[in-house]
Coordinates of C-alpha atoms and ligand atoms in Angstrom, one line a residue:
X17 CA 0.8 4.0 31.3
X18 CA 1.7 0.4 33.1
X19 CA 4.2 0.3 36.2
X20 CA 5.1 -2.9 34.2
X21 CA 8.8 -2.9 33.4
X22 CA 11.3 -4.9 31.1
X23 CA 14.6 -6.0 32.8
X24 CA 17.6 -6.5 30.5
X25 CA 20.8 -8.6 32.1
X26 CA 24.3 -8.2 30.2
X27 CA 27.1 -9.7 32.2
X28 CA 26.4 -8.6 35.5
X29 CA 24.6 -5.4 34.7
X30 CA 20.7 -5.0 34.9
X31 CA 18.7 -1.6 33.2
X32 CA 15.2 -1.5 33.7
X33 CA 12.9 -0.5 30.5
X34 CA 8.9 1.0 30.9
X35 CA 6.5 -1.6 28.6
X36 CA 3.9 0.1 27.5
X37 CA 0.3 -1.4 26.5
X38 CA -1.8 -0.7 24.0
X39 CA -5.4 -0.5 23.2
X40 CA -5.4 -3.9 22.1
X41 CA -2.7 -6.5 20.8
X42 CA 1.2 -6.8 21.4
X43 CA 2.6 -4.5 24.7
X44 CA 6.1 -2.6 23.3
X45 CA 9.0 -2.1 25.1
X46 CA 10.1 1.2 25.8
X47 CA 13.7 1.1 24.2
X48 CA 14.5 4.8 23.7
X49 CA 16.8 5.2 26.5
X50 CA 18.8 2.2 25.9
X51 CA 21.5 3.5 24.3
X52 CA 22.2 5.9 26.5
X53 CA 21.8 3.9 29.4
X54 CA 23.5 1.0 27.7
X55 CA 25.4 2.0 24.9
X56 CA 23.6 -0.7 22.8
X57 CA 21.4 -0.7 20.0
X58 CA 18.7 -3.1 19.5
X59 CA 19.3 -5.6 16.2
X60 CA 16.2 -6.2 14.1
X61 CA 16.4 -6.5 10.2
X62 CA 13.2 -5.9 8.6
X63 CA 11.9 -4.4 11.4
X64 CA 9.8 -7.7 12.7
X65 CA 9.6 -7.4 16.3
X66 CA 9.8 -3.0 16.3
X67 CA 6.9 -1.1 16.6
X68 CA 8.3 1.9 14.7
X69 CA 5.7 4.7 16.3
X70 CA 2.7 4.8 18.5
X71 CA -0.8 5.5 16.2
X72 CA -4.7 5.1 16.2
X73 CA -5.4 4.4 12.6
X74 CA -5.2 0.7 12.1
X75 CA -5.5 -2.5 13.8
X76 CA -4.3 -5.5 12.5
X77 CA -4.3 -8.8 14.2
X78 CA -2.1 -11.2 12.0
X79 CA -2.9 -14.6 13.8
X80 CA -6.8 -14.0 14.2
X81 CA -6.8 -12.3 10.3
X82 CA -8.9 -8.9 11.8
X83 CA -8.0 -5.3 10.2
X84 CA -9.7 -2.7 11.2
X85 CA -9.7 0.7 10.3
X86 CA -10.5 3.0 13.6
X87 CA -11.8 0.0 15.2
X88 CA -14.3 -0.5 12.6
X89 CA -13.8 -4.4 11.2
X90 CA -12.8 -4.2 7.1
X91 CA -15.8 -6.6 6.6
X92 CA -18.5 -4.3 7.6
X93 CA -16.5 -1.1 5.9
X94 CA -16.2 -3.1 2.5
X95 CA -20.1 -4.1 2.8
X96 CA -21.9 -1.2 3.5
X97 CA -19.4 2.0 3.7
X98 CA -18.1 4.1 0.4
X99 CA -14.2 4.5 -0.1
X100 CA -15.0 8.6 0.3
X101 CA -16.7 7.6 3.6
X102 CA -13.8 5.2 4.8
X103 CA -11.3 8.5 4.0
X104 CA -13.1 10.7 5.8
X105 CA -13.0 7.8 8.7
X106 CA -9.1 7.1 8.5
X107 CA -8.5 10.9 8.1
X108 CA -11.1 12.4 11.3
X109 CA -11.5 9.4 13.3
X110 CA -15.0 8.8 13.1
X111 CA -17.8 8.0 10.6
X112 CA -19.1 11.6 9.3
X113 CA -22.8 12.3 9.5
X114 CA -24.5 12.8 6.4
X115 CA -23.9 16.2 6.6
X116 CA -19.9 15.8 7.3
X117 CA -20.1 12.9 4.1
X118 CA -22.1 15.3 1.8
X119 CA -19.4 18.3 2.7
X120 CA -16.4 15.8 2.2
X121 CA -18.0 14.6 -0.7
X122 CA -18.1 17.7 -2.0
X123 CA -14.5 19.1 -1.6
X124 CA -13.0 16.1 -2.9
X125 CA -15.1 16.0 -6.0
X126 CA -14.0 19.8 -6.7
X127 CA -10.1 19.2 -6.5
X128 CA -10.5 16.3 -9.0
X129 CA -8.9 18.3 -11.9
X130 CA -5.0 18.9 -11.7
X131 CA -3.3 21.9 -13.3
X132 CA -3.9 22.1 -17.1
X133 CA 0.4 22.2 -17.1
X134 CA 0.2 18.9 -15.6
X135 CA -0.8 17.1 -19.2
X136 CA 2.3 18.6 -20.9
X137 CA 4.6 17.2 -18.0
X138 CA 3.1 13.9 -19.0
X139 CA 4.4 14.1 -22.9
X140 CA 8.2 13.8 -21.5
X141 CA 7.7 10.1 -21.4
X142 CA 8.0 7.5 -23.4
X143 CA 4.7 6.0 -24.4
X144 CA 5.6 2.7 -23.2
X145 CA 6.8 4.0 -19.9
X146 CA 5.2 1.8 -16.6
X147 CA 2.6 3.4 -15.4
X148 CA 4.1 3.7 -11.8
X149 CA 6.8 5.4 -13.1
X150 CA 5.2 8.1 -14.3
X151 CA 2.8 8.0 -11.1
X152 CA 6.0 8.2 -8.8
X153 CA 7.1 11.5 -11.2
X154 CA 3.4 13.2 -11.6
X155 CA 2.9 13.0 -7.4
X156 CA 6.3 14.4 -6.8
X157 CA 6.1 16.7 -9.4
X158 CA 2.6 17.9 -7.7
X159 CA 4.9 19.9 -5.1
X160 CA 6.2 21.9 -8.2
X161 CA 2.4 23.4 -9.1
X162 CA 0.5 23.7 -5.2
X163 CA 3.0 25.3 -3.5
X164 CA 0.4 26.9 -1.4
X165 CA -0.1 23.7 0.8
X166 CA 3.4 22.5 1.0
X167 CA 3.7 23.8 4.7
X168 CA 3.3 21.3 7.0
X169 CA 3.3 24.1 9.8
X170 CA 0.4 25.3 8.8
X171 CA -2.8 23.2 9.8
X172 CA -4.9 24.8 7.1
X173 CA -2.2 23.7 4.4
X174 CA -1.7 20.4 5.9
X175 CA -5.7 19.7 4.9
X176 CA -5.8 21.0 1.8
X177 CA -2.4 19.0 1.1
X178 CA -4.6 15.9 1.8
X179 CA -7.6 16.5 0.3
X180 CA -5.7 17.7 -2.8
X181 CA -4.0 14.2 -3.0
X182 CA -6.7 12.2 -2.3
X183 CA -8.9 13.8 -5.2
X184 CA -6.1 14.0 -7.4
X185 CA -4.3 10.8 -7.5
X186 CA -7.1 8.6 -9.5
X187 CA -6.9 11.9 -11.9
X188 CA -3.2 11.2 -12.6
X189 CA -3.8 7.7 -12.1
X190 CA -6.1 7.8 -15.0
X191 CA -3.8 10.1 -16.8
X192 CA -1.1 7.9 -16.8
X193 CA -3.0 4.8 -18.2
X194 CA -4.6 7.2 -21.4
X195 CA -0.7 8.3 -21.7
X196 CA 0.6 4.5 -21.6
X197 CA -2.3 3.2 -24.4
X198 CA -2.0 6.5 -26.7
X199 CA -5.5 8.0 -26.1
X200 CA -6.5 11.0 -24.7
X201 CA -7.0 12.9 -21.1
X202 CA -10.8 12.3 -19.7
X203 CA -11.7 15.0 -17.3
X204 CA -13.5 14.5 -14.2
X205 CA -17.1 14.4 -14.3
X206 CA -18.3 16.4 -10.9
X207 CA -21.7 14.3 -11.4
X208 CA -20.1 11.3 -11.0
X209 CA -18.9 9.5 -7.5
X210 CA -14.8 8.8 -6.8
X211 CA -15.0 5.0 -8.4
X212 CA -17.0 5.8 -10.9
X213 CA -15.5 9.0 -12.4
X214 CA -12.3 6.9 -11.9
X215 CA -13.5 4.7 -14.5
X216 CA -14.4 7.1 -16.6
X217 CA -11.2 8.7 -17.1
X218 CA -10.0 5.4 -17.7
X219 CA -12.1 4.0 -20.1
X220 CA -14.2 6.8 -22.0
X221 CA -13.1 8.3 -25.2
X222 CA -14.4 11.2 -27.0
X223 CA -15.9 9.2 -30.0
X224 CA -18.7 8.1 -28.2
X225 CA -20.8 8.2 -24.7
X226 CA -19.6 6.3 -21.8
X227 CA -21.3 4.5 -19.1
X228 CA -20.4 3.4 -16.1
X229 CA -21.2 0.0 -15.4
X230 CA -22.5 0.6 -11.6
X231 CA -21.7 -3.3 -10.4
X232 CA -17.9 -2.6 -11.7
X233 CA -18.1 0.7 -10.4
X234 CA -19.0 -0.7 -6.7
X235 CA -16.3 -3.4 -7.4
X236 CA -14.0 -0.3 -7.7
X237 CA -15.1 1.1 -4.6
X238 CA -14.7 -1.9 -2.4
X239 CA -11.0 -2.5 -4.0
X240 CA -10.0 1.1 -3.1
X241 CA -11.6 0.4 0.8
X242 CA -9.4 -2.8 0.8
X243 CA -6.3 -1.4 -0.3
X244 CA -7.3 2.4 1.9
X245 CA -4.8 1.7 4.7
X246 CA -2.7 -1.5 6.7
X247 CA -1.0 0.4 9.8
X248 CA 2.9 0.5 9.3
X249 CA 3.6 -1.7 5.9
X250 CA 6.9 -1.0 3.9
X251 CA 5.5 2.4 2.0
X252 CA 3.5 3.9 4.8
X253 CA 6.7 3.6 6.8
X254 CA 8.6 5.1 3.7
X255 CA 6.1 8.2 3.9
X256 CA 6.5 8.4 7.9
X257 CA 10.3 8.0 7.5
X258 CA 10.2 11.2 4.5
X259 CA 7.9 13.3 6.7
X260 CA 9.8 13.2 9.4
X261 CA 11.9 15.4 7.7
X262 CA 9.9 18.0 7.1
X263 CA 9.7 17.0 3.3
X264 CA 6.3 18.6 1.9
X265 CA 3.5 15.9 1.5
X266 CA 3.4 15.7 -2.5
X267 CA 6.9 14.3 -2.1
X268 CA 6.3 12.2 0.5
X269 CA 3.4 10.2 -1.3
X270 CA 5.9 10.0 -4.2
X271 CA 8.4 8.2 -2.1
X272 CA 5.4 6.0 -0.6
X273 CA 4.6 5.1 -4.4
X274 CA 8.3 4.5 -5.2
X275 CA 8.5 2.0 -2.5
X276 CA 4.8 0.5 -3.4
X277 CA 6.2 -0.8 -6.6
X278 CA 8.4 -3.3 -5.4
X279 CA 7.0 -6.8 -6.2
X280 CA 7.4 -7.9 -2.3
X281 CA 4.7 -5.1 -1.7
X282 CA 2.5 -3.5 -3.9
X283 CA 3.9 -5.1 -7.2
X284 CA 2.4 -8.2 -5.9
X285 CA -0.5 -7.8 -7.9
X286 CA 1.0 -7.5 -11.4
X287 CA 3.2 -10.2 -10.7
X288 CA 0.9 -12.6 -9.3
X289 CA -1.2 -12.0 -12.2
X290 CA 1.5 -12.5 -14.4
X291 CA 2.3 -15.9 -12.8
X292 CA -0.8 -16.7 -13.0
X293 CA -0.6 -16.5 -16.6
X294 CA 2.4 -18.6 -16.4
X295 CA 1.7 -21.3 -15.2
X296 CA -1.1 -21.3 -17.6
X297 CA -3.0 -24.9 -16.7
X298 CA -3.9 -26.5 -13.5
X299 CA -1.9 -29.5 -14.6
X300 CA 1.7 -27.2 -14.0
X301 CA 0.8 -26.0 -10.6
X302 CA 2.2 -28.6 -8.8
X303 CA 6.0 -27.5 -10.6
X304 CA 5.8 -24.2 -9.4
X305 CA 4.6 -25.3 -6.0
X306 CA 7.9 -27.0 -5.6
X307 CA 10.0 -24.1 -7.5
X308 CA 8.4 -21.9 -4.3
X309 CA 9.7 -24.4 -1.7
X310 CA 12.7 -24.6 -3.5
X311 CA 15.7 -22.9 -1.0
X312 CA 17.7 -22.8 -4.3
X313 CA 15.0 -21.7 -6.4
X314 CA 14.3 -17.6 -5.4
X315 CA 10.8 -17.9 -7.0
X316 CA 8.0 -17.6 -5.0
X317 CA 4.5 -17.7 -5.0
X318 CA 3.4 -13.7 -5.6
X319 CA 0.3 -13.0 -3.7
X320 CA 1.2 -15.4 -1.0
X321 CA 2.5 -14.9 2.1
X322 CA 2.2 -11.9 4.4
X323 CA 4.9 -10.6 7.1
X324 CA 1.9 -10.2 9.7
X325 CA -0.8 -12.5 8.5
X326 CA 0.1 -15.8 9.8
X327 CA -3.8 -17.0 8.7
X328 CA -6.0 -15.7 6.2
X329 CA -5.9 -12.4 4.6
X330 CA -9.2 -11.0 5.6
X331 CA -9.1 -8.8 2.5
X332 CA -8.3 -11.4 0.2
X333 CA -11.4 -13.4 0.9
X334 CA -13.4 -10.2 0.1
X335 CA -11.3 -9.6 -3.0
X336 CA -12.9 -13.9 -4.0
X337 CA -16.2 -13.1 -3.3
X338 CA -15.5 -9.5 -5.5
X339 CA -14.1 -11.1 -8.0
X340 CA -17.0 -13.7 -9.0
X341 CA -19.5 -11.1 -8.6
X342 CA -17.3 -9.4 -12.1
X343 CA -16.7 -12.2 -13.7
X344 CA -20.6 -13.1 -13.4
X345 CA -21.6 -9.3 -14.2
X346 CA -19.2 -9.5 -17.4
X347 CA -20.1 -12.8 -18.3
X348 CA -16.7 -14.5 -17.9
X349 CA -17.5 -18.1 -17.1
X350 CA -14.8 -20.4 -16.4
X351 CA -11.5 -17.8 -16.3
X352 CA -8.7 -19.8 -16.4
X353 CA -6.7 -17.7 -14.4
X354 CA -9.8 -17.9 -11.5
X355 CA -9.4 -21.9 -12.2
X356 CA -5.1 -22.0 -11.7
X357 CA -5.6 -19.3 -9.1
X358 CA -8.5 -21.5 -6.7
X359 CA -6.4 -24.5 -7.8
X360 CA -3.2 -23.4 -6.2
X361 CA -4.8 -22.1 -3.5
X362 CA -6.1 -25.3 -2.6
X363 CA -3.3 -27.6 -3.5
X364 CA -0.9 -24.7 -1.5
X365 CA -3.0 -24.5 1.4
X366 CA -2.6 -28.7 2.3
X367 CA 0.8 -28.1 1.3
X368 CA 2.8 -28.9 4.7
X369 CA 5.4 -26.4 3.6
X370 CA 2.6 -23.5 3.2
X371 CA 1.3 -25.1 6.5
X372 CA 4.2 -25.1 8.6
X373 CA 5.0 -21.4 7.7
X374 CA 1.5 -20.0 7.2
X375 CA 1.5 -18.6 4.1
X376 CA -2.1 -17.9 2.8
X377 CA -3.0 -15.8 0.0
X378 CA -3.1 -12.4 0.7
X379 CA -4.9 -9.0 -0.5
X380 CA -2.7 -9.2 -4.3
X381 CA -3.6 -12.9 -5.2
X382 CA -7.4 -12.5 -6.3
X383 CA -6.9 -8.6 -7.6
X384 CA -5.5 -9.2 -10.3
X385 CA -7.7 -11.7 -12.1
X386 CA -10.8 -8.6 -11.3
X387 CA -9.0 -5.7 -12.6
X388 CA -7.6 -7.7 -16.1
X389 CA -11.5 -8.3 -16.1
X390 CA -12.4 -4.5 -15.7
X391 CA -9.9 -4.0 -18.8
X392 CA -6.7 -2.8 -16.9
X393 CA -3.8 -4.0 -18.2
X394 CA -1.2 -5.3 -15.6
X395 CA 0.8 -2.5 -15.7
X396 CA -2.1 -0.5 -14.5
X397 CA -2.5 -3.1 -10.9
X398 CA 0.3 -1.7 -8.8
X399 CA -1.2 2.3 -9.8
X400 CA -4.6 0.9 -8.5
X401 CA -2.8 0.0 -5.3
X402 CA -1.6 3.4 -5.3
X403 CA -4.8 5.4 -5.6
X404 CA -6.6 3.6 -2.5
X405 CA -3.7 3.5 -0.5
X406 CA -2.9 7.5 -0.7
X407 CA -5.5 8.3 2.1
X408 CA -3.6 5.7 4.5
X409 CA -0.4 7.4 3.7
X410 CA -1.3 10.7 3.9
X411 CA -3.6 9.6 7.3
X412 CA -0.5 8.1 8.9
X413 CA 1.5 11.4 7.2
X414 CA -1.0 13.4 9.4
X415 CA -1.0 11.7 12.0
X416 CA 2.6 11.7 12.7
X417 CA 3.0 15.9 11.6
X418 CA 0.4 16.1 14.4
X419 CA 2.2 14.1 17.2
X420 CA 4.2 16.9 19.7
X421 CA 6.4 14.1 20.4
X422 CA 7.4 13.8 16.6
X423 CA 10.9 13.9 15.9
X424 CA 13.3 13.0 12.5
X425 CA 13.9 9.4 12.4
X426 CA 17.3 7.7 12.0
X427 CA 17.6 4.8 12.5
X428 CA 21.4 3.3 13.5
X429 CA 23.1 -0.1 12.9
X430 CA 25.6 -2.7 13.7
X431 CA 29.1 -2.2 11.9
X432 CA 30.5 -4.6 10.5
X433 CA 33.0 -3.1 8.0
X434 CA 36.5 -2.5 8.1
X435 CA 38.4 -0.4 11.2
X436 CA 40.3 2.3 11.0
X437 CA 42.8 2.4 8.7
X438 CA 45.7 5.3 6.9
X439 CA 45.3 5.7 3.3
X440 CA 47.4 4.2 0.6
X441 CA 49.1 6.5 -2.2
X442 CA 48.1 4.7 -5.8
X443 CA 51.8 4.4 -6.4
X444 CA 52.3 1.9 -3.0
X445 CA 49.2 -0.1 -3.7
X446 CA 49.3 -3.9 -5.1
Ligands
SDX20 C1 1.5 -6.4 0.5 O1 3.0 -5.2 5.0 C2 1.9 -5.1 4.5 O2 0.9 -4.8 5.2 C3 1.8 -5.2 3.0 C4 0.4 -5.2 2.4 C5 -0.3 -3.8 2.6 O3 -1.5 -3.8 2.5 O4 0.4 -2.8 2.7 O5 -0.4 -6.2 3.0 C6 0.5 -5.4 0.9 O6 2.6 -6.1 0.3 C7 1.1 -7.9 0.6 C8 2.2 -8.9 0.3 C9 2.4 -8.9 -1.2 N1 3.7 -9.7 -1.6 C10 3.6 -10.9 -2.2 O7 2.6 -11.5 -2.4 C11 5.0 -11.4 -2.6 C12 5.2 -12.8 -2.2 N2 5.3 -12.9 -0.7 C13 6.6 -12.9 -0.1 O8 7.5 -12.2 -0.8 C14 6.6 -12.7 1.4 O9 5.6 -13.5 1.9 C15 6.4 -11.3 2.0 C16 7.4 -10.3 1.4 C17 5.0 -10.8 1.7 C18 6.6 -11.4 3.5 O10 8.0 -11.7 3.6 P1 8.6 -11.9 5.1 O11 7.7 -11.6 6.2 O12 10.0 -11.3 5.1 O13 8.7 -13.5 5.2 P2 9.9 -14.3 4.8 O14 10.3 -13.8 3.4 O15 10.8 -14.3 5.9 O16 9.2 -15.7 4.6 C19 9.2 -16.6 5.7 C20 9.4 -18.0 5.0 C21 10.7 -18.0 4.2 O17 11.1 -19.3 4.2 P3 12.4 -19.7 5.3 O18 13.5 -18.7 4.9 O19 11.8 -19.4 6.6 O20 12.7 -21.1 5.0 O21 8.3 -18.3 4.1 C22 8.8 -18.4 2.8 C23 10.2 -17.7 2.8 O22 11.0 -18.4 1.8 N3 7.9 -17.6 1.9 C24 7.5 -18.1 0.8 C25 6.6 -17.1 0.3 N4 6.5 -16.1 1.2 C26 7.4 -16.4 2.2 N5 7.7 -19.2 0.1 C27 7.1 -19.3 -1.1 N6 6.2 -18.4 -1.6 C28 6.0 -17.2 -0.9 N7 5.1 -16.3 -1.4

């Protein structure tokens, strides 16, 4: 704890507030009593200068471009870790030992199936139902079948909660896709590792053998590290904000995915893709680069843009290099959504508007063009999201259950509405 403090002068009054420093980056200011010392809240929409909680997950470093999960840089966890490995990191803290993996390993790959009731839940939708609506149902609905690990008291429960939903969600993910194109369920093969049998359910069918292409599958892997975790983003923050409640962790991973969809966040991907597809030709690029400068004009470049990385996103220059090494293993030469997308990226990176307010592409801009590749249909790029991202929600979830000083959070606000006033009979009203 520093004896530094923070003075705030209204008028002619003074109040003293603790600033507290962290590991590394930004110090915070201690504002918890200032309300009651004050009678003031602190304004900030969007939350851009409020660090919402304290935690030891993630780092990210906006201006440098650094993420890194426990302390461990994303570079080195994409190159030579396994998404299984990087949950069992974000979850415990550490890197396991090969014992710890193969253990880990193990109870994941035995909680892959769901309940067999879980396949007739699916047939209330419509077939052409988005996938992520039927993922935000499926993960809620989870609570309704493992009731068993829904109290959050209970340590015990609180594990296999988590290791439940991390082995389950590509299962339903998968479902959701065979529901969407008409064919039917894959189950998990116990032989296969977590990318791998992902792609399986996705893309076997009973008429014939399936196997998994191992560069695609490793492609897979590295997407789901990329995507794992990115401390206190929109949906993890929706998943704090839900457990803090009390609310049982299936239905707070459905509120996460809920709040993944938006296109601002995790519906980046489908729509960058989409306006990728477009703008079709190099040649248009430059219209669209002025319809996203364009204060009149609320279309903006999807994929772009970041709320903490003013500089490169260091996943999304991963996500390039991944992205040729498909293309070259599936023989794609010359994708003309790779040629628009490096061709905006270039043109919008000497832009002096992109310049001047740093926007760079970030994790959902080269996605896209690699999972269309693998065969997923856009629809299926926002559930993709999903799946990696349930071990940082459910890590952060954890976390938070864990933390004695952990308390339901409400936030207040400034009113601006009308004052009191007496109501008004229908009879006497104009
Ligand atoms: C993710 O938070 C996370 O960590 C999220 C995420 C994760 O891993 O969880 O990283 C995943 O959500 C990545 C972001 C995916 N979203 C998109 O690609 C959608 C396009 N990007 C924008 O909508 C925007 O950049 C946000 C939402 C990502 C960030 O919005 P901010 O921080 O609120 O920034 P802003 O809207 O205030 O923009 C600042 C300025 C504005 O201009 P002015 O009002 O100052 O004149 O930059 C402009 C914006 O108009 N701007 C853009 C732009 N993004 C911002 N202009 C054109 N195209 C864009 N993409």
């Amino acid at each position: 704890m520093s004896n530094k403090t923070a003075t705030l002068t209204i008028g002619n009054e003074s109040w003293d507030f603790n600033v507290l420093p962290g590991t590394v980056g930004p110090e915070v200011v201690d504002i918890g009593s200032l309300y009651a010392k004050t009678g003031r809240f602190t304004y900030d929409q969007g939350f851009t200068s409020t660090a919402a909680c304290e935690s030891k997950i993630c780092y990210i470093d906006g201006d440098a471009g650094i993420l890194e999960y426990r302390g461990y840089p994303i570079e080195q966890l994409a190159e030579q870790s396994d998404f299984l490995e990087v949950c069992y990191l974000l979850l415990y803290g550490e890197l396991p030992t090969a014992a710890q993996k193969a253990d880990f390993d193990h109870r994941v790959t035995y909680h892959t199936m769901v309940h067999e009731q879980m396949s007739r839940f699916f047939t209330g939708f419509r077939r052409d139902a988005h996938p992520m609506a039927i993922m935000v149902a499926s993960v809620g609905a989870l609570s309704a079948f493992y009731h068993d690990s829904t109290d959050i008291a209970d340590p015990h429960q609180r594990m296999v909660a988590s290791l439940r939903m991390i082995a389950k969600i590509p299962t339903l993910a998968a479902m959701a896709f065979k529901y969407h194109v008409g064919q039917p369920f894959v189950y998990p093969l116990n032989s296969l590792d977590y990318s791998a049998n992902f792609l399986r359910m996705c893309f076997a069918v009973p008429c014939e053998e399936y196997k998994v292409n191992p560069v695609l599958a490793r492609a897979m892997d590295r997407i789901f590290i990329l995507h794992a975790e990115h401390e206190q983003n929109a949906s993890t923050s929706t998943v704090r904000l839900a457990g803090s409640s009390g609310a049982n962790p299936f239905a707070c991973i459905a509120a996460g995915c809920a709040c993944l969809w938006g296109p601002a966040h995790g519906g980046a991907n489908e729509a960058a893709l989409n306006m990728l597809q477009q703008i079709g030709t190099a040649d248009r690029i430059p219209e669209y680069v002025a319809k996203a400068k364009d204060k009149n004009d609320p279309f903006r470049l999807m994929g772009f843009g970041h709320r903490v990385y003013k500089n490169y996103d260091p996943r999304a220059k991963i996500m390039q290099k991944t992205c040729h090494e498909v293309l070259a293993e599936l023989g794609i030469q010359d994708d003309p959504l790779l040629e628009v997308a490096m061709e905006l990226e270039k043109i919008a990176l000497h832009d002096e508007y992109f310049i001047e307010k740093k926007l760079y592409p970030n994790v959902d801009f080269y996605s896209g063009i690699i999972l269309k590749a693998m065969g997923f249909p856009t629809t299926m790029f926002t559930v993709l999201f999903a799946v990696a991202r349930t071990v940082g929600w459910i890590a952060q979830w954890k976390e938070m259950i864990e933390d004695p000083g952990q308390r339901i959070g409400r936030p207040r606000q400034l009113y601006t509405g009308q004052t009191r006033r007496d109501y008004i009979p229908v009879s006497k009203r104009r």
